[in-house]
Amino acid sequence: MARRGVPKGQINWFLREWMSACGIEGRGAQARMMELTGWSKATMSQLYNGTQDYSPKVVNEAARALNAQPYELLMVPERAMAFRQFLASAETIVTIAHDADKRDGTNG
């Protein structure tokens, strides 16, 4: 699959950064990712080097391998982790507020 609409060298997803954040780096990183995803050597190389566009199928395979949500691969890992933390905090606040309503006998 050729790159369309993305200037050569422009990052349009953060596969390398996610691999590194998940400890898949250095010698053998591409081989490990190939094991986790089932990608061929050519596909792995092209995705890793940015010469092949990603597809929904590829993003889903990478997300499963990296224990991430597909949309997170479009963000740098640090931003995705901050977003995860924000969501967890929001869920905690909602749970605490809901529990407090039950104890107080109010329904919002």
XYZ file of N, CA and C in Angstrom:
324
model
N 0.855 -1.166 0.000
C 0.000 0.000 0.000
C 0.906 1.235 0.000
N 0.752 2.079 -0.983
C 1.584 3.277 -1.087
C 1.050 4.369 -0.180
N 1.939 5.252 0.191
C 1.532 6.388 1.014
C 0.737 7.355 0.146
N -0.426 7.766 0.615
C -1.257 8.719 -0.116
C -1.556 9.903 0.774
N -1.259 11.083 0.287
C -1.636 12.294 1.000
C -0.777 12.632 2.207
N 0.214 11.831 2.515
C 1.097 12.110 3.647
C 2.505 12.303 3.095
N 3.069 13.505 3.282
C 4.434 13.723 2.771
C 5.402 12.699 3.352
N 6.318 12.234 2.506
C 7.306 11.238 2.943
C 8.019 11.737 4.192
N 8.141 10.866 5.163
C 8.826 11.206 6.403
C 7.925 11.796 7.478
N 6.679 12.106 7.140
C 5.758 12.658 8.134
C 5.146 11.522 8.937
N 5.184 11.625 10.233
C 4.615 10.588 11.091
C 3.103 10.718 11.082
N 2.417 9.636 10.780
C 0.960 9.680 10.833
C 0.387 8.704 11.851
N 1.264 7.986 12.523
C 0.914 7.235 13.724
C 2.203 6.991 14.480
N 2.128 6.459 15.677
C 3.287 6.410 16.558
C 3.692 4.976 16.895
N 3.813 4.139 15.879
C 4.162 2.735 16.074
C 5.503 2.587 16.778
N 6.533 3.250 16.291
C 7.865 3.126 16.911
C 7.844 3.542 18.375
N 7.207 4.667 18.652
C 7.154 5.162 20.028
C 6.400 4.208 20.935
N 5.306 3.629 20.438
C 4.549 2.673 21.238
C 5.338 1.394 21.475
N 6.029 0.947 20.443
C 6.857 -0.247 20.620
C 7.885 0.003 21.712
N 8.534 1.148 21.667
C 9.539 1.494 22.669
C 8.916 1.598 24.064
N 7.768 2.258 24.149
C 7.094 2.422 25.443
C 6.686 1.073 26.042
N 6.458 0.095 25.183
C 6.066 -1.246 25.641
C 7.257 -2.180 25.788
N 8.455 -1.622 25.685
C 9.659 -2.427 25.876
C 10.064 -3.243 24.666
N 9.485 -2.941 23.524
C 9.841 -3.648 22.290
C 10.756 -2.707 21.510
N 12.029 -2.808 21.786
C 12.992 -1.896 21.165
C 14.335 -2.581 21.020
N 15.209 -1.907 20.312
C 16.547 -2.444 20.126
C 16.579 -3.571 19.119
N 17.650 -4.307 19.185
C 17.835 -5.428 18.267
C 16.714 -6.448 18.477
N 16.097 -6.846 17.413
C 15.024 -7.823 17.511
C 13.643 -7.236 17.734
N 13.520 -5.912 17.788
C 12.222 -5.287 18.052
C 11.213 -5.611 16.953
N 11.648 -5.479 15.711
C 10.728 -5.751 14.613
C 10.335 -7.231 14.593
N 11.277 -8.108 14.877
C 10.973 -9.543 14.916
C 9.949 -9.843 16.008
N 10.094 -9.226 17.155
C 9.152 -9.433 18.265
C 7.763 -8.940 17.871
N 7.706 -7.777 17.247
C 6.409 -7.236 16.829
C 5.780 -8.134 15.771
N 6.585 -8.696 14.895
C 6.076 -9.634 13.895
C 5.457 -10.855 14.571
N 6.088 -11.354 15.628
C 5.551 -12.488 16.380
C 4.204 -12.142 17.001
N 4.103 -10.940 17.541
C 2.888 -10.524 18.233
C 1.724 -10.235 17.290
N 2.031 -9.819 16.064
C 0.982 -9.398 15.138
C 0.730 -10.359 13.991
N 1.725 -11.169 13.645
C 1.602 -12.021 12.474
C 1.954 -11.313 11.177
N 2.514 -10.100 11.276
C 2.900 -9.356 10.080
C 4.100 -10.023 9.418
N 4.193 -9.870 8.111
C 5.360 -10.357 7.377
C 6.540 -9.416 7.635
N 7.719 -9.870 7.279
C 8.918 -9.046 7.447
C 8.805 -7.765 6.621
N 8.302 -7.886 5.400
C 8.158 -6.714 4.535
C 7.165 -5.710 5.117
N 6.010 -6.208 5.575
C 5.004 -5.323 6.168
C 5.553 -4.637 7.405
N 6.210 -5.398 8.271
C 6.772 -4.822 9.490
C 7.764 -3.718 9.151
N 8.656 -3.993 8.240
C 9.668 -3.015 7.857
C 9.031 -1.753 7.284
N 8.058 -1.934 6.413
C 7.405 -0.779 5.796
C 6.627 0.047 6.808
N 5.930 -0.607 7.715
C 5.197 0.124 8.753
C 6.159 0.835 9.698
N 7.183 0.138 10.106
C 8.157 0.681 11.046
C 8.884 1.892 10.458
N 9.187 1.812 9.166
C 9.933 2.888 8.509
C 9.036 3.945 7.872
N 7.728 3.791 8.007
C 6.800 4.803 7.527
C 6.613 4.842 6.021
N 6.908 3.750 5.338
C 6.713 3.732 3.891
C 5.408 3.053 3.504
N 4.661 2.563 4.476
C 3.342 1.979 4.230
C 2.356 2.615 5.186
N 1.227 3.040 4.643
C 0.166 3.589 5.478
C -0.441 2.490 6.337
N -0.962 2.877 7.465
C -1.683 1.925 8.299
C -3.115 1.818 7.798
N -3.750 0.735 8.138
C -5.163 0.509 7.836
C -5.847 0.183 9.164
N -7.165 0.190 9.191
C -7.841 -0.203 10.433
C -7.399 -1.583 10.919
N -7.232 -2.528 9.997
C -6.809 -3.884 10.366
C -5.430 -3.850 11.021
N -4.512 -3.122 10.430
C -3.149 -3.026 10.960
C -3.153 -2.346 12.322
N -3.915 -1.270 12.466
C -3.977 -0.556 13.749
C -4.551 -1.473 14.827
N -5.592 -2.227 14.493
C -6.181 -3.148 15.476
C -5.196 -4.237 15.878
N -4.450 -4.768 14.922
C -3.455 -5.790 15.236
C -2.355 -5.224 16.136
N -1.892 -4.033 15.805
C -0.850 -3.399 16.615
C -1.372 -3.088 18.017
N -2.587 -2.599 18.103
C -3.173 -2.264 19.410
C -3.266 -3.495 20.303
N -3.714 -4.618 19.732
C -3.777 -5.855 20.524
C -2.379 -6.252 21.005
N -1.408 -6.168 20.113
C -0.040 -6.571 20.455
C 0.567 -5.673 21.527
N 0.188 -4.399 21.511
C 0.790 -3.420 22.428
C -0.097 -3.127 23.638
N -1.204 -3.855 23.759
C -2.129 -3.658 24.878
C -2.595 -2.205 24.959
N -3.027 -1.705 23.819
C -3.479 -0.314 23.727
C -4.810 -0.279 22.996
N -5.485 0.833 23.088
C -6.671 1.059 22.274
C -6.210 1.530 20.899
N -6.901 1.157 19.840
C -6.458 1.572 18.507
C -6.245 3.078 18.374
N -7.151 3.883 18.922
C -7.001 5.337 18.799
C -5.754 5.855 19.508
N -5.281 5.129 20.519
C -4.100 5.581 21.250
C -2.853 5.568 20.375
N -2.820 4.708 19.382
C -1.646 4.627 18.513
C -1.503 5.858 17.633
N -2.527 6.699 17.612
C -2.465 7.958 16.874
C -1.960 9.097 17.754
N -1.640 8.785 18.999
C -1.094 9.753 19.965
C 0.256 9.259 20.445
N 1.086 10.191 20.885
C 2.329 9.754 21.521
C 1.936 9.014 22.798
N 2.678 7.996 23.178
C 2.305 7.194 24.344
C 2.090 8.022 25.614
N 2.894 9.037 25.821
C 2.765 9.852 27.030
C 1.399 10.521 27.109
N 0.914 11.022 25.975
C -0.400 11.677 25.954
C -1.503 10.642 26.178
N -1.368 9.481 25.570
C -2.368 8.425 25.754
C -2.411 7.973 27.208
N -1.240 7.854 27.846
C -1.204 7.443 29.252
C -1.837 8.518 30.141
N -1.597 9.772 29.819
C -2.228 10.858 30.578
C -3.744 10.815 30.402
N -4.188 10.521 29.193
C -5.622 10.411 28.930
C -6.217 9.236 29.691
N -5.510 8.115 29.734
C -5.966 6.963 30.524
C -6.133 7.345 31.989
N -5.149 8.064 32.503
C -5.195 8.481 33.913
C -6.365 9.431 34.159
N -6.591 10.340 33.222
C -7.715 11.266 33.331
C -9.039 10.495 33.375
N -9.201 9.526 32.465
C -10.434 8.734 32.446
C -10.624 7.948 33.742
N -9.551 7.368 34.246
C -9.637 6.616 35.500
C -10.038 7.531 36.653
N -9.476 8.726 36.683
C -9.827 9.695 37.729
C -11.296 10.103 37.622
N -11.764 10.335 36.415
C -13.162 10.711 36.215
C -14.091 9.591 36.671
N -13.741 8.353 36.347
C -14.556 7.215 36.779
C -14.584 7.107 38.302
N -13.457 7.359 38.936
C -13.387 7.322 40.399
C -14.274 8.403 41.006
N -14.232 9.587 40.455
C -15.050 10.694 40.962
C -16.532 10.363 40.824
N -16.924 9.824 39.697
C -18.325 9.454 39.486
C -18.745 8.379 40.480
N -17.903 7.397 40.705
C -18.214 6.324 41.655
C -18.368 6.883 43.068
N -17.455 7.745 43.469
C -17.531 8.350 44.817
C -18.805 9.169 44.962
N -19.122 9.965 43.946
C -20.333 10.791 44.002
C -21.579 9.915 44.051
N -21.584 8.856 43.273
C -22.724 7.939 43.253
C -22.893 7.266 44.619
N -21.794 6.818 45.205
C -21.842 6.187 46.536
C -22.316 7.169 47.590
N -21.877 8.424 47.483
C -22.297 9.444 48.443
C -23.798 9.707 48.328
N -24.305 9.721 47.119
C -25.749 9.909 46.919
C -26.528 8.776 47.572
N -26.044 7.564 47.456
C -26.728 6.411 48.059
C -26.765 6.552 49.577
N -25.614 6.962 50.161
C -25.544 7.111 51.622
C -26.446 8.244 52.117
N -26.521 9.327 51.325
C -27.312 10.493 51.736
C -28.782 10.331 51.407
N -29.101 9.316 50.618
C -30.499 9.103 50.243
C -30.966 10.045 49.151
N -30.030 10.666 48.460
C -30.431 11.562 47.363
C -30.254 10.855 46.042
N -30.950 11.337 45.062
C -30.830 10.758 43.729
C -30.373 11.802 42.716
N -29.541 12.706 43.107
C -28.965 13.649 42.174
C -29.741 14.856 42.062
